[in-house]
GROMACS .gro file of C-alpha atoms in nm:
model
  107
    1MET     CA    1   9.177  -5.943  22.863
    2ILE     CA    2   9.035  -5.941  22.516
    3PRO     CA    3   8.666  -6.038  22.524
    4ASP     CA    4   8.564  -6.317  22.285
    5PRO     CA    5   8.293  -6.175  22.056
    6ASN     CA    6   8.144  -6.525  22.018
    7GLN     CA    7   8.060  -6.551  22.390
    8PRO     CA    8   7.781  -6.343  22.552
    9TRP     CA    9   8.000  -6.256  22.853
   10GLY     CA   10   8.322  -6.234  22.651
   11LEU     CA   11   8.448  -6.572  22.773
   12ALA     CA   12   8.319  -6.926  22.785
   13LEU     CA   13   8.139  -7.012  23.114
   14ASP     CA   14   8.050  -7.350  23.253
   15TYR     CA   15   7.710  -7.436  23.395
   16MET     CA   16   7.802  -7.274  23.725
   17GLY     CA   17   7.911  -6.944  23.572
   18ARG     CA   18   8.291  -7.009  23.602
   19ALA     CA   19   8.528  -6.929  23.319
   20VAL     CA   20   8.615  -7.241  23.131
   21GLU     CA   21   8.959  -7.126  23.018
   22PRO     CA   22   9.215  -6.948  23.243
   23VAL     CA   23   9.209  -6.573  23.214
   24VAL     CA   24   9.553  -6.414  23.236
   25GLU     CA   25   9.587  -6.039  23.294
   26GLN     CA   26   9.927  -5.872  23.330
   27GLY     CA   27  10.087  -6.213  23.394
   28LEU     CA   28   9.844  -6.310  23.672
   29GLU     CA   29   9.584  -6.585  23.645
   30VAL     CA   30   9.242  -6.447  23.734
   31THR     CA   31   8.950  -6.670  23.842
   32VAL     CA   32   8.631  -6.531  23.686
   33TRP     CA   33   8.270  -6.627  23.759
   34VAL     CA   34   7.929  -6.476  23.694
   35ALA     CA   35   7.685  -6.538  23.970
   36ASP     CA   36   7.309  -6.487  23.939
   37ALA     CA   37   7.279  -6.423  24.311
   38GLU     CA   38   7.499  -6.370  24.614
   39PRO     CA   39   7.434  -6.536  24.954
   40ASN     CA   40   7.174  -6.343  25.154
   41ARG     CA   41   7.090  -6.115  24.863
   42LEU     CA   42   6.809  -6.182  24.622
   43ASN     CA   43   6.828  -6.098  24.255
   44SER     CA   44   7.173  -5.944  24.267
   45PRO     CA   45   7.373  -6.089  23.974
   46THR     CA   46   7.744  -6.016  23.997
   47VAL     CA   47   8.062  -6.053  23.794
   48ASN     CA   48   8.351  -6.166  24.020
   49ALA     CA   49   8.726  -6.171  23.948
   50GLN     CA   50   8.972  -6.314  24.206
   51ILE     CA   51   9.341  -6.365  24.226
   52VAL     CA   52   9.475  -6.622  24.475
   53VAL     CA   53   9.831  -6.726  24.524
   54MET     CA   54   9.887  -7.077  24.666
   55SER     CA   55  10.212  -7.244  24.772
   56PRO     CA   56  10.314  -7.555  24.566
   57ASP     CA   57  10.232  -7.780  24.856
   58TRP     CA   58   9.893  -7.607  24.914
   59THR     CA   59   9.981  -7.520  25.278
   60MET     CA   60   9.953  -7.142  25.236
   61THR     CA   61   9.699  -6.938  25.043
   62ALA     CA   62   9.696  -6.564  24.992
   63GLN     CA   63   9.407  -6.371  24.827
   64LEU     CA   64   9.563  -6.079  24.644
   65ALA     CA   65   9.245  -5.940  24.491
   66LEU     CA   66   8.871  -5.993  24.488
   67VAL     CA   67   8.651  -5.766  24.269
   68SER     CA   68   8.271  -5.802  24.261
   69LEU     CA   69   8.071  -5.580  24.030
   70PRO     CA   70   7.697  -5.567  23.979
   71ALA     CA   71   7.604  -5.741  23.654
   72TYR     CA   72   7.304  -5.533  23.568
   73SER     CA   73   7.225  -5.174  23.474
   74GLY     CA   74   6.899  -5.041  23.612
   75THR     CA   75   6.660  -5.330  23.628
   76THR     CA   76   6.790  -5.546  23.341
   77TRP     CA   77   7.054  -5.814  23.357
   78THR     CA   78   7.209  -5.875  23.015
   79PRO     CA   79   7.550  -6.019  22.938
   80ASN     CA   80   7.817  -5.752  22.940
   81PRO     CA   81   8.166  -5.856  22.826
   82GLN     CA   82   8.303  -5.511  22.904
   83LEU     CA   83   8.201  -5.556  23.270
   84VAL     CA   84   8.397  -5.884  23.281
   85LYS     CA   85   8.695  -5.707  23.126
   86GLN     CA   86   8.673  -5.429  23.387
   87ALA     CA   87   8.654  -5.673  23.676
   88VAL     CA   88   8.958  -5.869  23.546
   89GLU     CA   89   9.169  -5.554  23.492
   90GLN     CA   90   9.070  -5.412  23.832
   91ALA     CA   91   9.163  -5.739  24.005
   92ALA     CA   92   9.503  -5.746  23.834
   93ALA     CA   93   9.575  -5.384  23.926
   94THR     CA   94   9.479  -5.450  24.290
   95ALA     CA   95   9.694  -5.765  24.303
   96ILE     CA   96   9.991  -5.584  24.152
   97GLY     CA   97   9.954  -5.307  24.405
   98HIS     CA   98   9.952  -5.561  24.690
   99LEU     CA   99  10.257  -5.738  24.552
  100GLN     CA  100  10.444  -5.405  24.520
  101TRP     CA  101  10.352  -5.316  24.877
  102LEU     CA  102  10.463  -5.661  24.997
  103ALA     CA  103  10.797  -5.610  24.818
  104THR     CA  104  10.861  -5.299  25.028
  105LEU     CA  105  10.842  -5.509  25.341
  106ILE     CA  106  11.121  -5.742  25.244
  107PRO     CA  107  11.457  -5.608  25.377
   0.00000   0.00000   0.00000
């Protein structure tokens, strides 16, 4: 992922913190969102990157990776495009590792 220098988080986000454009890393589409709080946790902004594979008829879903990183350093919460890049790259690496492991199970 190459962060967009014109965007505070390195990519355009909608009003709910989701990436507006698809993010592709190592050939995998990554869902990215920035959340200002997680359920049951107050004041814990996070950057999340997720890779989900779904069958064409939507009957089967497999989550290959989910990365959630704290979006603040110390006590401040400021946009950090490098954090988004790190989450995306980590999610892709995790997903590729899972795919390689799954390939070993196929006879």
